[in-house]
mmCIF file of C-alpha atoms in Angstrom:
data_model
loop_
_atom_site.group_PDB
_atom_site.id
_atom_site.type_symbol
_atom_site.label_atom_id
_atom_site.label_comp_id
_atom_site.label_asym_id
_atom_site.label_seq_id
_atom_site.Cartn_x
_atom_site.Cartn_y
_atom_site.Cartn_z
ATOM 1 C CA MET A 1 37.666 177.298 -6.652
ATOM 2 C CA SER A 2 36.010 180.359 -5.106
ATOM 3 C CA ARG A 3 33.442 180.091 -2.325
ATOM 4 C CA THR A 4 30.739 181.388 -4.695
ATOM 5 C CA GLU A 5 31.567 178.715 -7.284
ATOM 6 C CA ARG A 6 31.559 176.011 -4.620
ATOM 7 C CA TYR A 7 28.184 177.104 -3.247
ATOM 8 C CA ALA A 8 26.714 177.338 -6.750
ATOM 9 C CA ASN A 9 27.884 173.808 -7.566
ATOM 10 C CA LEU A 10 26.617 172.532 -4.229
ATOM 11 C CA ALA A 11 23.205 174.020 -5.036
ATOM 12 C CA GLY A 12 23.347 172.298 -8.416
ATOM 13 C CA VAL A 13 23.761 168.971 -6.624
ATOM 14 C CA VAL A 14 21.368 169.480 -3.716
ATOM 15 C CA VAL A 15 18.396 171.268 -5.333
ATOM 16 C CA PRO A 16 17.695 168.564 -7.981
ATOM 17 C CA PHE A 17 17.946 165.950 -5.215
ATOM 18 C CA VAL A 18 15.320 167.849 -3.214
ATOM 19 C CA GLY A 19 13.231 167.819 -6.388
ATOM 20 C CA VAL A 20 13.495 164.036 -6.547
ATOM 21 C CA VAL A 21 12.312 163.772 -2.933
ATOM 22 C CA ALA A 22 9.379 166.038 -3.802
ATOM 23 C CA ALA A 23 8.658 163.911 -6.880
ATOM 24 C CA ILE A 24 8.457 160.790 -4.732
ATOM 25 C CA ALA A 25 5.844 162.533 -2.600
ATOM 26 C CA LEU A 26 3.952 163.625 -5.700
ATOM 27 C CA LEU A 27 4.114 160.096 -7.119
ATOM 28 C CA TRP A 28 2.768 158.712 -3.854
ATOM 29 C CA ASN A 29 -0.196 161.052 -4.192
ATOM 30 C CA SER A 30 -0.688 160.183 -7.890
ATOM 31 C CA TRP A 31 0.433 163.691 -8.866
ATOM 32 C CA VAL A 32 2.101 162.456 -12.032
ATOM 33 C CA ASP A 33 0.790 161.217 -15.345
ATOM 34 C CA ALA A 34 1.923 160.517 -18.899
ATOM 35 C CA THR A 35 2.113 164.249 -19.650
ATOM 36 C CA ASP A 36 4.578 164.855 -16.817
ATOM 37 C CA LEU A 37 6.723 161.897 -17.857
ATOM 38 C CA ALA A 38 6.643 163.016 -21.498
ATOM 39 C CA ILE A 39 7.842 166.501 -20.518
ATOM 40 C CA MET A 40 10.629 164.901 -18.489
ATOM 41 C CA ALA A 41 11.617 162.556 -21.343
ATOM 42 C CA VAL A 42 11.703 165.313 -23.978
ATOM 43 C CA MET A 43 13.750 167.583 -21.735
ATOM 44 C CA TYR A 44 16.064 164.697 -20.832
ATOM 45 C CA LEU A 45 16.760 163.808 -24.460
ATOM 46 C CA ALA A 46 17.221 167.402 -25.596
ATOM 47 C CA THR A 47 19.626 168.365 -22.830
ATOM 48 C CA ALA A 48 21.472 165.031 -22.613
ATOM 49 C CA LEU A 49 22.076 165.079 -26.378
ATOM 50 C CA GLY A 50 23.304 168.635 -25.950
ATOM 51 C CA VAL A 51 26.003 167.110 -23.739
ATOM 52 C CA THR A 52 26.775 163.854 -25.556
ATOM 53 C CA ILE A 53 26.673 165.166 -29.121
ATOM 54 C CA GLY A 54 27.243 168.879 -28.528
ATOM 55 C CA PHE A 55 29.608 169.413 -25.615
ATOM 56 C CA HIS A 56 31.409 166.097 -25.983
ATOM 57 C CA ARG A 57 31.692 164.697 -29.498
ATOM 58 C CA LEU A 58 31.360 167.968 -31.426
ATOM 59 C CA LEU A 59 32.920 170.713 -29.307
ATOM 60 C CA THR A 60 35.453 168.782 -27.227
ATOM 61 C CA HIS A 61 36.720 166.200 -29.714
ATOM 62 C CA ARG A 62 35.596 167.572 -33.091
ATOM 63 C CA SER A 63 34.362 164.131 -34.099
ATOM 64 C CA PHE A 64 32.354 165.771 -36.865
ATOM 65 C CA SER A 65 31.684 169.248 -38.174
ATOM 66 C CA THR A 66 28.454 171.108 -38.721
ATOM 67 C CA ALA A 67 27.102 174.565 -39.533
ATOM 68 C CA PRO A 68 27.836 177.332 -37.001
ATOM 69 C CA TRP A 69 24.136 177.791 -36.151
ATOM 70 C CA LEU A 70 23.778 174.101 -35.264
ATOM 71 C CA GLU A 71 27.030 174.082 -33.311
ATOM 72 C CA ARG A 72 25.712 176.978 -31.218
ATOM 73 C CA THR A 73 22.342 175.274 -30.808
ATOM 74 C CA PHE A 74 24.083 172.216 -29.369
ATOM 75 C CA ALA A 75 26.114 174.483 -27.080
ATOM 76 C CA VAL A 76 22.883 175.999 -25.723
ATOM 77 C CA LEU A 77 21.212 172.600 -25.304
ATOM 78 C CA GLY A 78 24.257 171.310 -23.443
ATOM 79 C CA SER A 79 24.151 174.366 -21.190
ATOM 80 C CA LEU A 80 20.517 173.560 -20.362
ATOM 81 C CA SER A 81 21.747 170.323 -18.750
ATOM 82 C CA VAL A 82 23.107 172.519 -15.926
ATOM 83 C CA GLN A 83 26.572 170.945 -15.910
ATOM 84 C CA GLY A 84 28.480 174.201 -16.150
ATOM 85 C CA SER A 85 29.194 176.572 -18.999
ATOM 86 C CA VAL A 86 30.266 175.244 -22.378
ATOM 87 C CA MET A 87 33.734 176.749 -21.848
ATOM 88 C CA ASP A 88 34.218 175.045 -18.489
ATOM 89 C CA TRP A 89 32.816 171.703 -19.639
ATOM 90 C CA VAL A 90 35.029 171.444 -22.715
ATOM 91 C CA ALA A 91 38.167 172.634 -20.916
ATOM 92 C CA ASP A 92 37.613 170.205 -18.022
ATOM 93 C CA HIS A 93 37.028 167.289 -20.364
ATOM 94 C CA ARG A 94 40.069 167.975 -22.506
ATOM 95 C CA LYS A 95 42.127 168.220 -19.320
ATOM 96 C CA HIS A 96 40.692 164.862 -18.256
ATOM 97 C CA HIS A 97 41.933 163.306 -21.492
ATOM 98 C CA ALA A 98 45.332 164.958 -21.200
ATOM 99 C CA HIS A 99 45.860 163.551 -17.677
ATOM 100 C CA THR A 100 43.544 160.542 -17.501
ATOM 101 C CA ASP A 101 43.883 158.740 -14.158
ATOM 102 C CA VAL A 102 47.144 160.509 -13.280
ATOM 103 C CA GLU A 103 47.851 163.726 -11.405
ATOM 104 C CA GLY A 104 46.007 166.609 -13.062
ATOM 105 C CA ASP A 105 42.865 164.649 -13.951
ATOM 106 C CA PRO A 106 39.932 166.721 -12.608
ATOM 107 C CA HIS A 107 37.791 163.690 -11.744
ATOM 108 C CA SER A 108 39.679 160.408 -11.640
ATOM 109 C CA PRO A 109 38.562 157.896 -8.968
ATOM 110 C CA HIS A 110 42.172 156.709 -8.701
ATOM 111 C CA VAL A 111 44.221 159.850 -8.065
ATOM 112 C CA GLY A 112 44.518 162.147 -5.072
ATOM 113 C CA HIS A 113 41.519 160.984 -3.058
ATOM 114 C CA GLY A 114 42.397 157.449 -2.079
ATOM 115 C CA SER A 115 40.801 154.413 -3.632
ATOM 116 C CA GLY A 116 37.481 152.644 -3.235
ATOM 117 C CA LEU A 117 34.479 154.661 -2.128
ATOM 118 C CA LYS A 118 36.486 157.855 -1.519
ATOM 119 C CA GLY A 119 37.765 157.834 -5.081
ATOM 120 C CA LEU A 120 34.336 157.022 -6.496
ATOM 121 C CA TRP A 121 32.761 159.858 -4.504
ATOM 122 C CA HIS A 122 35.328 162.327 -5.802
ATOM 123 C CA ALA A 123 34.875 161.207 -9.435
ATOM 124 C CA HIS A 124 31.095 161.209 -9.198
ATOM 125 C CA THR A 125 30.325 164.355 -7.180
ATOM 126 C CA GLY A 126 33.178 165.531 -4.974
ATOM 127 C CA TRP A 127 35.170 167.038 -7.830
ATOM 128 C CA LEU A 128 32.356 169.553 -8.389
ATOM 129 C CA LEU A 129 33.302 171.185 -5.081
ATOM 130 C CA GLU A 130 37.041 171.215 -5.819
ATOM 131 C CA THR A 131 38.209 171.105 -9.437
ATOM 132 C CA GLN A 132 35.183 171.642 -11.699
ATOM 133 C CA GLY A 133 35.568 174.667 -13.958
ATOM 134 C CA GLN A 134 39.199 175.258 -13.003
ATOM 135 C CA ALA A 135 40.825 174.172 -16.290
ATOM 136 C CA ASP A 136 42.427 177.057 -18.194
ATOM 137 C CA TRP A 137 40.225 178.014 -21.164
ATOM 138 C CA LYS A 138 43.162 179.446 -23.123
ATOM 139 C CA ARG A 139 45.089 176.198 -22.758
ATOM 140 C CA TYR A 140 42.365 173.559 -23.049
ATOM 141 C CA ALA A 141 39.595 175.316 -25.002
ATOM 142 C CA ARG A 142 41.396 177.907 -27.091
ATOM 143 C CA ASP A 143 39.166 177.333 -30.127
ATOM 144 C CA LEU A 144 36.057 178.152 -28.087
ATOM 145 C CA TYR A 145 37.755 181.020 -26.290
ATOM 146 C CA ASP A 146 38.549 182.589 -29.669
ATOM 147 C CA ASP A 147 34.904 182.248 -30.794
ATOM 148 C CA PRO A 148 32.836 185.277 -29.640
ATOM 149 C CA ALA A 149 29.572 183.323 -29.990
ATOM 150 C CA MET A 150 30.818 180.561 -27.696
ATOM 151 C CA ARG A 151 32.046 183.084 -25.153
ATOM 152 C CA ARG A 152 28.584 184.709 -25.158
ATOM 153 C CA ILE A 153 26.916 181.342 -24.614
ATOM 154 C CA GLY A 154 29.363 180.640 -21.809
ATOM 155 C CA ARG A 155 28.645 183.960 -20.099
ATOM 156 C CA ALA A 156 24.900 183.334 -20.446
ATOM 157 C CA PHE A 157 25.064 180.103 -18.422
ATOM 158 C CA PRO A 158 23.291 181.464 -15.282
ATOM 159 C CA LYS A 159 20.413 182.697 -17.462
ATOM 160 C CA LEU A 160 20.300 179.374 -19.313
ATOM 161 C CA VAL A 161 19.902 177.558 -15.983
ATOM 162 C CA LEU A 162 16.726 179.587 -15.415
ATOM 163 C CA VAL A 163 15.568 178.830 -18.963
ATOM 164 C CA SER A 164 16.176 175.125 -18.306
ATOM 165 C CA LEU A 165 13.672 175.289 -15.451
ATOM 166 C CA LEU A 166 11.272 177.728 -17.107
ATOM 167 C CA ILE A 167 10.648 175.629 -20.238
ATOM 168 C CA PRO A 168 9.235 172.538 -18.450
ATOM 169 C CA THR A 169 7.325 174.773 -16.033
ATOM 170 C CA LEU A 170 5.562 176.520 -18.920
ATOM 171 C CA LEU A 171 4.965 173.194 -20.680
ATOM 172 C CA GLY A 172 3.357 171.776 -17.550
ATOM 173 C CA PHE A 173 1.282 174.929 -17.113
ATOM 174 C CA ALA A 174 -0.019 174.751 -20.704
ATOM 175 C CA LEU A 175 -0.466 170.988 -21.046
ATOM 176 C CA HIS A 176 -2.306 170.669 -17.724
ATOM 177 C CA GLY A 177 -4.967 173.215 -18.618
ATOM 178 C CA TRP A 178 -3.171 176.433 -17.671
ATOM 179 C CA THR A 179 -3.136 175.563 -13.976
ATOM 180 C CA LEU A 180 -0.671 176.324 -11.188
ATOM 181 C CA GLU A 181 -0.630 172.629 -10.315
ATOM 182 C CA GLY A 182 0.460 171.840 -13.870
ATOM 183 C CA ALA A 183 3.260 174.403 -13.649
ATOM 184 C CA VAL A 184 4.559 172.861 -10.415
ATOM 185 C CA ARG A 185 4.430 169.374 -11.900
ATOM 186 C CA GLY A 186 6.323 170.524 -14.978
ATOM 187 C CA TYR A 187 8.918 172.249 -12.790
ATOM 188 C CA VAL A 188 9.449 169.191 -10.603
ATOM 189 C CA TRP A 189 9.441 166.408 -13.232
ATOM 190 C CA GLY A 190 10.715 168.171 -16.335
ATOM 191 C CA GLY A 191 12.989 170.484 -14.372
ATOM 192 C CA LEU A 192 14.472 169.150 -11.132
ATOM 193 C CA VAL A 193 14.042 165.400 -11.633
ATOM 194 C CA ARG A 194 15.319 165.598 -15.214
ATOM 195 C CA ILE A 195 18.387 167.607 -14.158
ATOM 196 C CA PHE A 196 19.065 165.080 -11.374
ATOM 197 C CA LEU A 197 18.925 162.184 -13.840
ATOM 198 C CA VAL A 198 21.088 163.849 -16.500
ATOM 199 C CA HIS A 199 23.625 164.835 -13.849
ATOM 200 C CA HIS A 200 24.009 161.427 -12.282
ATOM 201 C CA VAL A 201 24.116 159.540 -15.573
ATOM 202 C CA THR A 202 26.864 161.885 -16.792
ATOM 203 C CA TRP A 203 28.762 161.678 -13.502
ATOM 204 C CA SER A 204 28.510 157.881 -13.618
ATOM 205 C CA VAL A 205 30.646 157.948 -16.757
ATOM 206 C CA ASN A 206 33.295 159.814 -14.739
ATOM 207 C CA SER A 207 33.140 157.396 -11.823
ATOM 208 C CA ILE A 208 31.749 153.957 -12.710
ATOM 209 C CA CYS A 209 33.314 153.945 -16.179
ATOM 210 C CA HIS A 210 36.775 154.323 -14.648
ATOM 211 C CA PHE A 211 36.213 151.679 -11.997
ATOM 212 C CA PHE A 212 34.043 148.724 -13.073
ATOM 213 C CA GLY A 213 33.485 147.139 -16.470
ATOM 214 C CA GLY A 214 35.285 145.658 -19.447
ATOM 215 C CA ARG A 215 38.316 146.606 -21.532
ATOM 216 C CA ARG A 216 39.544 145.395 -24.889
ATOM 217 C CA PHE A 217 42.113 147.954 -26.054
ATOM 218 C CA ASP A 218 45.729 148.366 -25.036
ATOM 219 C CA ILE A 219 45.666 151.845 -23.520
ATOM 220 C CA GLU A 220 47.316 153.247 -20.416
ATOM 221 C CA ASP A 221 44.378 154.647 -18.421
ATOM 222 C CA ARG A 222 41.731 152.801 -16.402
ATOM 223 C CA SER A 223 38.630 153.607 -18.460
ATOM 224 C CA THR A 224 36.029 150.856 -18.875
ATOM 225 C CA ASN A 225 32.958 149.956 -20.940
ATOM 226 C CA VAL A 226 29.731 149.585 -18.922
ATOM 227 C CA GLY A 227 26.968 148.096 -21.058
ATOM 228 C CA TRP A 228 23.999 148.547 -18.709
ATOM 229 C CA LEU A 229 24.594 152.300 -18.687
ATOM 230 C CA ALA A 230 24.640 152.632 -22.485
ATOM 231 C CA ILE A 231 20.970 153.510 -23.048
ATOM 232 C CA PRO A 232 20.515 156.168 -20.322
ATOM 233 C CA SER A 233 23.921 157.675 -21.215
ATOM 234 C CA LEU A 234 23.000 157.648 -24.932
ATOM 235 C CA GLY A 235 26.168 155.706 -25.756
ATOM 236 C CA GLU A 236 28.666 157.508 -23.519
ATOM 237 C CA SER A 237 29.297 154.493 -21.290
ATOM 238 C CA TRP A 238 31.330 152.775 -24.019
ATOM 239 C CA HIS A 239 33.932 154.918 -22.345
ATOM 240 C CA HIS A 240 36.942 152.642 -22.770
ATOM 241 C CA ASN A 241 36.305 152.596 -26.528
ATOM 242 C CA HIS A 242 36.191 156.380 -26.414
ATOM 243 C CA HIS A 243 39.473 156.669 -24.549
ATOM 244 C CA ALA A 244 41.104 154.320 -27.026
ATOM 245 C CA PHE A 245 39.912 156.488 -29.933
ATOM 246 C CA PRO A 246 38.886 159.907 -28.546
ATOM 247 C CA ARG A 247 38.030 161.482 -31.906
ATOM 248 C CA SER A 248 35.651 158.725 -32.959
ATOM 249 C CA ALA A 249 32.055 159.878 -33.385
ATOM 250 C CA HIS A 250 30.972 156.310 -32.567
ATOM 251 C CA HIS A 251 31.687 155.143 -29.030
ATOM 252 C CA GLY A 252 29.795 151.915 -29.559
ATOM 253 C CA MET A 253 32.061 150.020 -31.968
ATOM 254 C CA ARG A 254 30.302 146.662 -32.172
ATOM 255 C CA TRP A 255 26.813 145.941 -33.446
ATOM 256 C CA TYR A 256 25.489 145.252 -29.956
ATOM 257 C CA GLU A 257 27.032 148.357 -28.385
ATOM 258 C CA VAL A 258 24.001 150.646 -28.430
ATOM 259 C CA ASP A 259 25.009 154.248 -29.106
ATOM 260 C CA VAL A 260 22.046 156.566 -29.584
ATOM 261 C CA SER A 261 24.264 159.627 -30.002
ATOM 262 C CA ALA A 262 26.228 157.988 -32.823
ATOM 263 C CA ALA A 263 22.991 156.965 -34.539
ATOM 264 C CA ILE A 264 21.784 160.574 -34.477
ATOM 265 C CA ILE A 265 25.107 161.828 -35.838
ATOM 266 C CA THR A 266 24.822 159.296 -38.666
ATOM 267 C CA ALA A 267 21.282 160.488 -39.406
ATOM 268 C CA MET A 268 22.514 164.082 -39.399
ATOM 269 C CA GLU A 269 25.235 163.080 -41.860
ATOM 270 C CA LYS A 270 22.697 161.528 -44.218
ATOM 271 C CA VAL A 271 20.642 164.724 -44.384
ATOM 272 C CA GLY A 272 23.683 166.975 -44.709
ATOM 273 C CA LEU A 273 23.762 168.388 -41.174
ATOM 274 C CA ALA A 274 27.014 166.641 -40.233
ATOM 275 C CA LYS A 275 30.168 166.107 -42.250
ATOM 276 C CA ASP A 276 33.748 164.946 -41.712
ATOM 277 C CA VAL A 277 32.427 162.283 -39.325
ATOM 278 C CA VAL A 278 35.367 160.439 -37.762
ATOM 279 C CA ARG A 279 35.118 156.644 -37.808
ATOM 280 C CA ILE A 280 37.691 154.066 -36.723
ATOM 281 C CA SER A 281 38.414 151.256 -39.164
ATOM 282 C CA PRO A 282 38.365 147.618 -37.983
ATOM 283 C CA GLU A 283 42.075 147.468 -38.785
ATOM 284 C CA ARG A 284 42.882 150.338 -36.401
ATOM 285 C CA GLN A 285 40.746 148.742 -33.722
ATOM 286 C CA ALA A 286 42.461 145.382 -34.153
ATOM 287 C CA ALA A 287 45.904 146.988 -33.987
ATOM 288 C CA LYS A 288 45.114 148.397 -30.531
ATOM 289 C CA ALA A 289 43.237 145.372 -29.155
ATOM 290 C CA ILE A 290 44.643 143.501 -26.165
ATOM 291 C CA GLY A 291 45.283 139.784 -26.312
ATOM 292 C CA ARG A 292 42.334 138.669 -24.200
ATOM 293 C CA ASP A 293 39.101 140.330 -25.301
ATOM 294 C CA GLU A 294 36.942 142.163 -22.766
ATOM 295 C CA ARG A 295 39.319 141.751 -19.813
ATOM 296 C CA VAL A 296 37.347 142.564 -16.656
ATOM 297 C CA VAL A 297 38.501 145.467 -14.519
ATOM 298 C CA ALA A 298 37.443 145.653 -10.891
ATOM 299 C CA GLY A 299 38.162 148.916 -9.178
ATOM 300 C CA PRO A 300 41.594 149.572 -7.731
ATOM 301 C CA THR A 301 42.997 146.292 -9.052
ATOM 302 C CA ALA A 302 43.051 147.770 -12.564
ATOM 303 C CA PRO A 303 46.558 148.027 -14.063
ATOM 304 C CA ALA A 304 48.350 151.294 -13.418
ATOM 305 C CA PRO A 305 49.023 153.604 -16.367
ATOM 306 C CA SER A 306 52.354 153.248 -18.137
ATOM 307 C CA GLU A 307 53.528 155.277 -21.133
ATOM 308 C CA ARG A 308 50.793 157.633 -22.251
ATOM 309 C CA GLU A 309 49.353 158.064 -25.715
ATOM 310 C CA ARG A 310 47.301 161.214 -26.123
ATOM 311 C CA GLU A 311 44.782 161.984 -28.837
ATOM 312 C CA LEU A 312 42.700 164.965 -27.766
ATOM 313 C CA VAL A 313 41.223 166.746 -30.755
#
């Protein structure tokens, strides 16, 4: 990773955190209302779904197909989450699946950085200063690399970061009576605080969902399901289910496993915006289930990987 890339990623971690500190001060002074929170919520949903549905289930795993214009829209929305370009994100995630919790995994809490808190730090944030964006596009994201539209969206990432901050700033400016105060509030809550939240929820899937939680499938990595994270992650925290069946559009595979992203994909399918939606039959799930349902995994005591079964895209 170059020094410029490292500094850019460090800014992406630190600046939203500074925004959260500023937001606490604004909250203390009652400089927040329903309008600010609504801007934050709308921006959170739009950009987080750009990651969960767009970057992840559509572009990385091809869990469903859709029209080119909608595919590119999701790629832009995912870019607005400020988690790196679409090319980098997809390549890193496919590399993660190819080497889950063994050498070569960009963000495992179990490999290369010790165990316990050191491993969790690396999986959650530390990897952004070392391995993020280093996966070879031609090897891990060839389909996107061969798509001129996706390459353009990837190259536009720095501009899309500015757009991601400009949109809530303009919304705050307009919805608060065309005032400078409103613009600042939109920038802080809909911009910096929202980016901070989307970042740390996503990074928690990398860290917490490979360290604590439950397992019910016989797979070789250390992924886990973490129920309390399901709603903010829009279904991504059923991560063990996902690693058992990477191409599944539904990560929540039981009625109580809330998966907002899967529900939206199903709605898209009903109105003709999604097709070829991949679902896993109960028989396939049962064939891969372990003997004791929902075995608890607690950090480094999780079983080490054995023979590896890969199912990328």
